[in-house]
Amino acid sequence: MTRHSHSKSTHPDLSSHHVGRRTFLTAMGTAAATFATGIPAHATDLVADWALWAGRRPTDPENDANIHPNIPAQLALVAAAPRVGQAIIAGDLVRDTASGGAVTFGRTWKAVGFGDPIVSATVTGRQIHDALEQQWTIAASGELLFAPLAGSKNVRYTFYTLGRIGDRVNPADVFIDGVPLNLTGTYRLAFPSYTFLANDGYGALGGFQAPYRHQRDFESFVAYIRETQTLTPAPLNRVTAANTTRRGAEVGIVLEPAPLLLPDGTPMPLPEAAIVSADRPHTDRAGLRPPC
């Protein structure tokens, strides 16, 4: 049984079996809105911590698809609210007071993912920095858009709300395990494979090396909640927005794309939506390209 401080589901329970318990009332689905302060919500922190956990898992003897060694991830990043493509956060985990905060298997299964594995790969410090810079773009209307990345519990960074596009994050203000980011160094980064393939708009991570495919998001997130047992909110100190009170300061607008619909008007299943909305050509020699 897992207990949680946040727990809400967007679908009928697949099972009433408890996998965790939550202790805090916070909506995962509305997490992106809190980025208006430059600080990630509890839910996005939870998903980033899961990605780091997943990227450090031992080799699964049943997974024989990898050709590179399983080198544990040093950090994880997750696209909390991408401008394009499908967000990996698919539902909420808000605390259910009636059950004492119990998190069921059904709720957990539907909260995160669309059938995409976590991949750990080697990238440079420069690539990490450039991916952080790619959180901001200018819309055709001239508005500043913000597509926030959430970092795992060992990542801290500051962005400057007066900075121009491409110059909002100083590498000296990015810390991994308390050490400033080394632009010429290499790091093992855990990310959904969808992001490594630039399907959600962060192209800086292209050219990654020695990728290792871990478990699919659905099963992996359930396993993480089961192992964690009790979910409590992390301190909101991973991302800091600087100079927010200065004239001309802008955090940026976080877009909330409308859900894709099937021809009959019903919501498109997330695995299909992830392919259709991906920021890349939708076809290759074999037809539709899956996110992984």
Short mmCIF file of the C-alpha atoms (twelve columns), coordinates in Angstrom:
data_MODEL
# 
_entry.id   MODEL 
# 
loop_
_atom_site.group_PDB 
_atom_site.id 
_atom_site.type_symbol 
_atom_site.label_atom_id 
_atom_site.label_alt_id 
_atom_site.label_comp_id 
_atom_site.label_asym_id 
_atom_site.label_seq_id 
_atom_site.Cartn_x 
_atom_site.Cartn_y 
_atom_site.Cartn_z 
_atom_site.pdbx_PDB_model_num 
ATOM 1   C CA . MET A 1   0.000   0.000  0.000   1 
ATOM 2   C CA . THR A 2   1.268   3.465  -0.829  1 
ATOM 3   C CA . ARG A 3   0.088   6.593  0.848   1 
ATOM 4   C CA . HIS A 4   0.126   9.980  -0.697  1 
ATOM 5   C CA . SER A 5   -0.253  13.573 0.183   1 
ATOM 6   C CA . HIS A 6   -1.778  14.364 -3.232  1 
ATOM 7   C CA . SER A 7   -4.180  12.039 -4.913  1 
ATOM 8   C CA . LYS A 8   -6.761  12.414 -7.635  1 
ATOM 9   C CA . SER A 9   -7.612  10.255 -10.603 1 
ATOM 10  C CA . THR A 10  -9.051  11.162 -13.967 1 
ATOM 11  C CA . HIS A 11  -10.402 7.711  -14.809 1 
ATOM 12  C CA . PRO A 12  -12.231 4.822  -13.176 1 
ATOM 13  C CA . ASP A 13  -10.002 2.726  -10.949 1 
ATOM 14  C CA . LEU A 14  -8.571  -0.304 -12.720 1 
ATOM 15  C CA . SER A 15  -8.146  -1.821 -9.290  1 
ATOM 16  C CA . SER A 16  -8.885  -0.814 -5.736  1 
ATOM 17  C CA . HIS A 17  -5.521  -2.205 -4.674  1 
ATOM 18  C CA . HIS A 18  -3.565  0.444  -2.821  1 
ATOM 19  C CA . VAL A 19  -0.077  1.175  -4.092  1 
ATOM 20  C CA . GLY A 20  0.626   4.251  -1.985  1 
ATOM 21  C CA . ARG A 21  -0.633  6.967  0.318   1 
ATOM 22  C CA . ARG A 22  -0.634  10.733 -0.068  1 
ATOM 23  C CA . THR A 23  -0.381  13.241 2.746   1 
ATOM 24  C CA . PHE A 24  -0.948  16.560 0.979   1 
ATOM 25  C CA . LEU A 25  -3.741  18.030 -1.141  1 
ATOM 26  C CA . THR A 26  -2.243  19.224 -4.420  1 
ATOM 27  C CA . ALA A 27  -3.519  18.811 -7.961  1 
ATOM 28  C CA . MET A 28  -1.097  17.352 -10.464 1 
ATOM 29  C CA . GLY A 29  -3.096  18.369 -13.497 1 
ATOM 30  C CA . THR A 30  -2.971  22.065 -12.633 1 
ATOM 31  C CA . ALA A 31  0.717   21.985 -11.797 1 
ATOM 32  C CA . ALA A 32  1.805   23.938 -14.864 1 
ATOM 33  C CA . ALA A 33  -0.071  27.001 -13.665 1 
ATOM 34  C CA . THR A 34  2.218   27.310 -10.672 1 
ATOM 35  C CA . PHE A 35  5.148   27.888 -13.006 1 
ATOM 36  C CA . ALA A 36  3.933   31.468 -13.237 1 
ATOM 37  C CA . THR A 37  6.081   31.931 -10.132 1 
ATOM 38  C CA . GLY A 38  9.031   30.125 -11.697 1 
ATOM 39  C CA . ILE A 39  8.754   27.303 -9.161  1 
ATOM 40  C CA . PRO A 40  7.639   23.798 -10.119 1 
ATOM 41  C CA . ALA A 41  4.601   22.311 -8.425  1 
ATOM 42  C CA . HIS A 42  4.795   19.303 -6.128  1 
ATOM 43  C CA . ALA A 43  3.429   17.061 -8.847  1 
ATOM 44  C CA . THR A 44  6.051   17.899 -11.448 1 
ATOM 45  C CA . ASP A 45  8.745   17.398 -8.812  1 
ATOM 46  C CA . LEU A 46  7.275   13.972 -8.094  1 
ATOM 47  C CA . VAL A 47  7.407   12.993 -11.764 1 
ATOM 48  C CA . ALA A 48  10.994  14.277 -12.144 1 
ATOM 49  C CA . ASP A 49  12.037  12.277 -9.081  1 
ATOM 50  C CA . TRP A 50  10.397  9.191  -10.561 1 
ATOM 51  C CA . ALA A 51  12.352  9.729  -13.810 1 
ATOM 52  C CA . LEU A 52  15.631  9.834  -11.855 1 
ATOM 53  C CA . TRP A 53  14.653  6.687  -9.936  1 
ATOM 54  C CA . ALA A 54  13.741  4.959  -13.204 1 
ATOM 55  C CA . GLY A 55  17.032  5.998  -14.806 1 
ATOM 56  C CA . ARG A 56  18.938  4.355  -11.953 1 
ATOM 57  C CA . ARG A 57  17.134  1.027  -11.986 1 
ATOM 58  C CA . PRO A 58  19.195  -2.154 -12.318 1 
ATOM 59  C CA . THR A 59  19.151  -4.051 -15.571 1 
ATOM 60  C CA . ASP A 60  15.949  -5.981 -16.200 1 
ATOM 61  C CA . PRO A 61  16.921  -9.506 -17.328 1 
ATOM 62  C CA . GLU A 62  13.808  -9.587 -19.544 1 
ATOM 63  C CA . ASN A 63  14.849  -6.422 -21.369 1 
ATOM 64  C CA . ASP A 64  17.311  -7.539 -24.023 1 
ATOM 65  C CA . ALA A 65  16.856  -4.615 -26.431 1 
ATOM 66  C CA . ASN A 66  19.787  -2.525 -25.195 1 
ATOM 67  C CA . ILE A 67  23.218  -2.521 -26.793 1 
ATOM 68  C CA . HIS A 68  24.854  -0.040 -24.400 1 
ATOM 69  C CA . PRO A 69  25.646  -0.675 -20.720 1 
ATOM 70  C CA . ASN A 70  23.253  0.407  -17.985 1 
ATOM 71  C CA . ILE A 71  25.043  3.429  -16.515 1 
ATOM 72  C CA . PRO A 72  22.898  5.015  -13.756 1 
ATOM 73  C CA . ALA A 73  21.477  8.474  -14.357 1 
ATOM 74  C CA . GLN A 74  22.932  11.426 -12.449 1 
ATOM 75  C CA . LEU A 75  19.922  13.704 -12.916 1 
ATOM 76  C CA . ALA A 76  16.529  13.818 -14.591 1 
ATOM 77  C CA . LEU A 77  14.481  16.441 -16.384 1 
ATOM 78  C CA . VAL A 78  10.824  16.203 -17.392 1 
ATOM 79  C CA . ALA A 79  8.810   18.451 -19.706 1 
ATOM 80  C CA . ALA A 80  6.061   19.672 -17.394 1 
ATOM 81  C CA . ALA A 81  4.111   21.628 -20.010 1 
ATOM 82  C CA . PRO A 82  5.642   21.343 -23.484 1 
ATOM 83  C CA . ARG A 83  4.594   23.741 -26.243 1 
ATOM 84  C CA . VAL A 84  4.204   20.861 -28.691 1 
ATOM 85  C CA . GLY A 85  3.740   17.145 -28.355 1 
ATOM 86  C CA . GLN A 86  2.158   15.302 -25.461 1 
ATOM 87  C CA . ALA A 87  2.894   16.002 -21.801 1 
ATOM 88  C CA . ILE A 88  3.847   12.933 -19.790 1 
ATOM 89  C CA . ILE A 89  1.707   14.118 -16.855 1 
ATOM 90  C CA . ALA A 90  -1.679  12.729 -17.797 1 
ATOM 91  C CA . GLY A 91  -3.777  13.040 -14.646 1 
ATOM 92  C CA . ASP A 92  -3.873  14.083 -11.025 1 
ATOM 93  C CA . LEU A 93  -2.861  12.550 -7.736  1 
ATOM 94  C CA . VAL A 94  -4.767  14.622 -5.208  1 
ATOM 95  C CA . ARG A 95  -5.191  13.258 -1.716  1 
ATOM 96  C CA . ASP A 96  -8.429  11.323 -1.221  1 
ATOM 97  C CA . THR A 97  -9.488  12.258 2.295   1 
ATOM 98  C CA . ALA A 98  -12.180 9.575  2.482   1 
ATOM 99  C CA . SER A 99  -9.632  6.785  2.070   1 
ATOM 100 C CA . GLY A 100 -7.035  8.382  4.315   1 
ATOM 101 C CA . GLY A 101 -4.863  9.297  1.338   1 
ATOM 102 C CA . ALA A 102 -4.690  5.874  -0.281  1 
ATOM 103 C CA . VAL A 103 -3.484  5.850  -3.889  1 
ATOM 104 C CA . THR A 104 -4.941  3.047  -5.954  1 
ATOM 105 C CA . PHE A 105 -3.311  1.185  -8.811  1 
ATOM 106 C CA . GLY A 106 -5.861  2.624  -11.241 1 
ATOM 107 C CA . ARG A 107 -5.157  6.205  -10.297 1 
ATOM 108 C CA . THR A 108 -1.421  5.701  -10.460 1 
ATOM 109 C CA . TRP A 109 -1.563  3.968  -13.853 1 
ATOM 110 C CA . LYS A 110 -3.482  6.869  -15.398 1 
ATOM 111 C CA . ALA A 111 -1.555  9.705  -13.757 1 
ATOM 112 C CA . VAL A 112 1.652   9.513  -15.775 1 
ATOM 113 C CA . GLY A 113 2.619   8.367  -19.213 1 
ATOM 114 C CA . PHE A 114 1.509   7.255  -22.656 1 
ATOM 115 C CA . GLY A 115 3.583   4.129  -23.150 1 
ATOM 116 C CA . ASP A 116 6.986   5.806  -23.373 1 
ATOM 117 C CA . PRO A 117 10.120  4.453  -21.656 1 
ATOM 118 C CA . ILE A 118 12.539  6.418  -19.553 1 
ATOM 119 C CA . VAL A 119 15.929  6.509  -21.268 1 
ATOM 120 C CA . SER A 120 19.238  7.347  -19.637 1 
ATOM 121 C CA . ALA A 121 21.895  8.727  -21.976 1 
ATOM 122 C CA . THR A 122 25.118  10.692 -21.906 1 
ATOM 123 C CA . VAL A 123 24.876  14.387 -22.762 1 
ATOM 124 C CA . THR A 124 27.150  17.368 -22.274 1 
ATOM 125 C CA . GLY A 125 26.689  20.143 -19.791 1 
ATOM 126 C CA . ARG A 126 26.238  22.455 -22.775 1 
ATOM 127 C CA . GLN A 127 23.306  20.367 -23.990 1 
ATOM 128 C CA . ILE A 128 21.662  20.518 -20.573 1 
ATOM 129 C CA . HIS A 129 22.105  24.285 -20.470 1 
ATOM 130 C CA . ASP A 130 20.765  24.715 -23.995 1 
ATOM 131 C CA . ALA A 131 17.729  22.550 -23.215 1 
ATOM 132 C CA . LEU A 132 16.978  24.800 -20.238 1 
ATOM 133 C CA . GLU A 133 17.207  27.819 -22.559 1 
ATOM 134 C CA . GLN A 134 14.749  26.167 -24.947 1 
ATOM 135 C CA . GLN A 135 12.025  26.543 -22.333 1 
ATOM 136 C CA . TRP A 136 11.380  30.000 -23.820 1 
ATOM 137 C CA . THR A 137 10.316  30.962 -27.324 1 
ATOM 138 C CA . ILE A 138 8.521   33.881 -28.949 1 
ATOM 139 C CA . ALA A 139 5.041   33.252 -30.361 1 
ATOM 140 C CA . ALA A 140 3.956   34.645 -33.714 1 
ATOM 141 C CA . SER A 141 1.970   37.203 -31.713 1 
ATOM 142 C CA . GLY A 142 5.176   38.380 -30.051 1 
ATOM 143 C CA . GLU A 143 4.324   36.918 -26.645 1 
ATOM 144 C CA . LEU A 144 6.960   35.132 -24.576 1 
ATOM 145 C CA . LEU A 145 6.092   31.451 -24.184 1 
ATOM 146 C CA . PHE A 146 7.374   29.257 -21.357 1 
ATOM 147 C CA . ALA A 147 7.538   25.449 -21.638 1 
ATOM 148 C CA . PRO A 148 8.885   24.511 -18.183 1 
ATOM 149 C CA . LEU A 149 11.238  21.657 -17.435 1 
ATOM 150 C CA . ALA A 150 11.073  20.110 -13.972 1 
ATOM 151 C CA . GLY A 151 14.311  18.819 -12.441 1 
ATOM 152 C CA . SER A 152 14.905  15.935 -10.077 1 
ATOM 153 C CA . LYS A 153 15.548  16.510 -6.385  1 
ATOM 154 C CA . ASN A 154 19.295  17.014 -6.890  1 
ATOM 155 C CA . VAL A 155 18.881  19.800 -9.470  1 
ATOM 156 C CA . ARG A 156 18.588  23.529 -8.770  1 
ATOM 157 C CA . TYR A 157 18.640  26.379 -11.244 1 
ATOM 158 C CA . THR A 158 17.783  30.052 -11.550 1 
ATOM 159 C CA . PHE A 159 16.450  31.824 -14.605 1 
ATOM 160 C CA . TYR A 160 16.448  35.564 -15.223 1 
ATOM 161 C CA . THR A 161 13.126  37.114 -16.129 1 
ATOM 162 C CA . LEU A 162 14.812  40.126 -17.757 1 
ATOM 163 C CA . GLY A 163 16.986  37.990 -20.026 1 
ATOM 164 C CA . ARG A 164 16.500  37.689 -23.753 1 
ATOM 165 C CA . ILE A 165 15.677  34.403 -25.475 1 
ATOM 166 C CA . GLY A 166 18.694  32.125 -25.293 1 
ATOM 167 C CA . ASP A 167 20.245  34.030 -22.406 1 
ATOM 168 C CA . ARG A 168 17.975  33.427 -19.426 1 
ATOM 169 C CA . VAL A 169 19.945  30.714 -17.632 1 
ATOM 170 C CA . ASN A 170 23.510  31.281 -16.427 1 
ATOM 171 C CA . PRO A 171 25.362  27.932 -16.308 1 
ATOM 172 C CA . ALA A 172 26.925  29.050 -13.017 1 
ATOM 173 C CA . ASP A 173 23.406  29.099 -11.539 1 
ATOM 174 C CA . VAL A 174 22.623  25.498 -12.484 1 
ATOM 175 C CA . PHE A 175 23.566  23.000 -9.777  1 
ATOM 176 C CA . ILE A 176 23.599  19.213 -9.855  1 
ATOM 177 C CA . ASP A 177 24.214  17.658 -6.448  1 
ATOM 178 C CA . GLY A 178 25.331  21.106 -5.293  1 
ATOM 179 C CA . VAL A 179 28.015  21.435 -7.980  1 
ATOM 180 C CA . PRO A 180 27.749  24.072 -10.754 1 
ATOM 181 C CA . LEU A 181 27.061  22.758 -14.225 1 
ATOM 182 C CA . ASN A 182 30.209  22.077 -16.236 1 
ATOM 183 C CA . LEU A 183 29.502  22.962 -19.869 1 
ATOM 184 C CA . THR A 184 32.332  20.780 -21.133 1 
ATOM 185 C CA . GLY A 185 31.585  17.884 -18.804 1 
ATOM 186 C CA . THR A 186 29.341  14.909 -19.498 1 
ATOM 187 C CA . TYR A 187 26.355  13.713 -17.500 1 
ATOM 188 C CA . ARG A 188 24.023  10.750 -17.484 1 
ATOM 189 C CA . LEU A 189 20.589  12.263 -17.971 1 
ATOM 190 C CA . ALA A 190 17.247  10.478 -17.539 1 
ATOM 191 C CA . PHE A 191 14.431  11.709 -19.746 1 
ATOM 192 C CA . PRO A 192 11.400  10.193 -21.452 1 
ATOM 193 C CA . SER A 193 12.528  8.909  -24.838 1 
ATOM 194 C CA . TYR A 194 9.919   11.221 -26.377 1 
ATOM 195 C CA . THR A 195 11.964  14.213 -25.235 1 
ATOM 196 C CA . PHE A 196 15.315  12.768 -26.298 1 
ATOM 197 C CA . LEU A 197 13.789  12.425 -29.790 1 
ATOM 198 C CA . ALA A 198 12.790  16.138 -29.658 1 
ATOM 199 C CA . ASN A 199 9.113   15.220 -30.028 1 
ATOM 200 C CA . ASP A 200 8.140   17.879 -27.483 1 
ATOM 201 C CA . GLY A 201 10.348  20.687 -28.709 1 
ATOM 202 C CA . TYR A 202 13.652  20.406 -26.824 1 
ATOM 203 C CA . GLY A 203 16.055  19.765 -29.679 1 
ATOM 204 C CA . ALA A 204 19.243  20.573 -27.740 1 
ATOM 205 C CA . LEU A 205 19.508  16.998 -26.496 1 
ATOM 206 C CA . GLY A 206 19.974  15.534 -29.969 1 
ATOM 207 C CA . GLY A 207 23.261  13.740 -30.419 1 
ATOM 208 C CA . PHE A 208 23.045  12.040 -27.024 1 
ATOM 209 C CA . GLN A 209 25.353  9.074  -26.526 1 
ATOM 210 C CA . ALA A 210 25.043  5.516  -25.185 1 
ATOM 211 C CA . PRO A 211 21.270  5.479  -24.577 1 
ATOM 212 C CA . TYR A 212 19.829  2.821  -22.312 1 
ATOM 213 C CA . ARG A 213 16.118  2.039  -22.420 1 
ATOM 214 C CA . HIS A 214 14.403  1.442  -19.078 1 
ATOM 215 C CA . GLN A 215 10.894  0.311  -18.255 1 
ATOM 216 C CA . ARG A 216 7.795   1.837  -19.863 1 
ATOM 217 C CA . ASP A 217 6.280   4.801  -18.022 1 
ATOM 218 C CA . PHE A 218 3.000   3.150  -16.929 1 
ATOM 219 C CA . GLU A 219 4.590   0.197  -15.145 1 
ATOM 220 C CA . SER A 220 7.612   2.158  -13.971 1 
ATOM 221 C CA . PHE A 221 5.613   4.906  -12.263 1 
ATOM 222 C CA . VAL A 222 3.436   2.333  -10.478 1 
ATOM 223 C CA . ALA A 223 6.587   0.567  -9.271  1 
ATOM 224 C CA . TYR A 224 8.023   3.865  -8.023  1 
ATOM 225 C CA . ILE A 225 4.895   4.723  -6.038  1 
ATOM 226 C CA . ARG A 226 4.826   1.230  -4.542  1 
ATOM 227 C CA . GLU A 227 8.452   1.498  -3.465  1 
ATOM 228 C CA . THR A 228 8.088   5.056  -2.144  1 
ATOM 229 C CA . GLN A 229 5.000   4.085  -0.102  1 
ATOM 230 C CA . THR A 230 4.292   7.556  1.312   1 
ATOM 231 C CA . LEU A 231 4.235   10.613 -0.927  1 
ATOM 232 C CA . THR A 232 4.890   13.956 0.736   1 
ATOM 233 C CA . PRO A 233 5.389   17.346 -0.934  1 
ATOM 234 C CA . ALA A 234 8.970   18.346 -1.645  1 
ATOM 235 C CA . PRO A 235 10.183  21.866 -0.829  1 
ATOM 236 C CA . LEU A 236 9.441   24.240 -3.688  1 
ATOM 237 C CA . ASN A 237 13.044  25.327 -4.155  1 
ATOM 238 C CA . ARG A 238 14.258  23.635 -7.307  1 
ATOM 239 C CA . VAL A 239 13.673  26.502 -9.742  1 
ATOM 240 C CA . THR A 240 13.995  30.193 -8.933  1 
ATOM 241 C CA . ALA A 241 12.841  33.104 -11.070 1 
ATOM 242 C CA . ALA A 242 15.120  36.133 -10.550 1 
ATOM 243 C CA . ASN A 243 14.263  39.831 -10.902 1 
ATOM 244 C CA . THR A 244 10.520  39.224 -11.040 1 
ATOM 245 C CA . THR A 245 9.728   42.613 -9.487  1 
ATOM 246 C CA . ARG A 246 11.774  44.588 -12.010 1 
ATOM 247 C CA . ARG A 247 10.161  46.563 -14.809 1 
ATOM 248 C CA . GLY A 248 9.970   44.459 -17.950 1 
ATOM 249 C CA . ALA A 249 10.346  41.147 -16.121 1 
ATOM 250 C CA . GLU A 250 8.578   38.221 -17.805 1 
ATOM 251 C CA . VAL A 251 8.297   34.603 -16.749 1 
ATOM 252 C CA . GLY A 252 6.395   33.679 -19.899 1 
ATOM 253 C CA . ILE A 253 3.035   32.198 -20.762 1 
ATOM 254 C CA . VAL A 254 2.514   28.483 -20.199 1 
ATOM 255 C CA . LEU A 255 0.287   27.125 -22.943 1 
ATOM 256 C CA . GLU A 256 -2.475  24.642 -22.216 1 
ATOM 257 C CA . PRO A 257 -3.181  22.935 -25.544 1 
ATOM 258 C CA . ALA A 258 -6.689  21.641 -26.121 1 
ATOM 259 C CA . PRO A 259 -6.930  17.836 -26.073 1 
ATOM 260 C CA . LEU A 260 -6.869  16.143 -29.469 1 
ATOM 261 C CA . LEU A 261 -10.136 14.549 -30.513 1 
ATOM 262 C CA . LEU A 262 -11.096 11.570 -32.630 1 
ATOM 263 C CA . PRO A 263 -13.509 12.050 -35.560 1 
ATOM 264 C CA . ASP A 264 -16.435 11.149 -33.307 1 
ATOM 265 C CA . GLY A 265 -15.496 13.945 -30.895 1 
ATOM 266 C CA . THR A 266 -14.161 11.742 -28.116 1 
ATOM 267 C CA . PRO A 267 -10.678 12.347 -26.660 1 
ATOM 268 C CA . MET A 268 -7.838  10.724 -28.574 1 
ATOM 269 C CA . PRO A 269 -5.985  8.074  -26.535 1 
ATOM 270 C CA . LEU A 270 -2.740  9.522  -25.211 1 
ATOM 271 C CA . PRO A 271 -0.412  7.079  -27.013 1 
ATOM 272 C CA . GLU A 272 -1.988  8.113  -30.324 1 
ATOM 273 C CA . ALA A 273 -2.029  11.802 -29.375 1 
ATOM 274 C CA . ALA A 274 1.676   11.606 -28.564 1 
ATOM 275 C CA . ILE A 275 2.423   10.468 -32.109 1 
ATOM 276 C CA . VAL A 276 0.062   12.876 -33.881 1 
ATOM 277 C CA . SER A 277 1.214   15.938 -31.922 1 
ATOM 278 C CA . ALA A 278 4.950   15.177 -31.991 1 
ATOM 279 C CA . ASP A 279 7.206   17.986 -33.200 1 
ATOM 280 C CA . ARG A 280 8.683   15.988 -36.072 1 
ATOM 281 C CA . PRO A 281 7.611   14.376 -39.352 1 
ATOM 282 C CA . HIS A 282 4.942   11.854 -38.434 1 
ATOM 283 C CA . THR A 283 6.081   9.159  -40.823 1 
ATOM 284 C CA . ASP A 284 9.137   7.118  -41.599 1 
ATOM 285 C CA . ARG A 285 9.604   4.091  -43.830 1 
ATOM 286 C CA . ALA A 286 7.395   1.996  -41.580 1 
ATOM 287 C CA . GLY A 287 4.621   4.579  -41.240 1 
ATOM 288 C CA . LEU A 288 3.812   6.325  -37.957 1 
ATOM 289 C CA . ARG A 289 6.825   6.664  -35.705 1 
ATOM 290 C CA . PRO A 290 6.167   5.616  -32.083 1 
ATOM 291 C CA . PRO A 291 7.428   7.932  -29.343 1 
ATOM 292 C CA . CYS A 292 10.001  5.391  -28.194 1 
# 
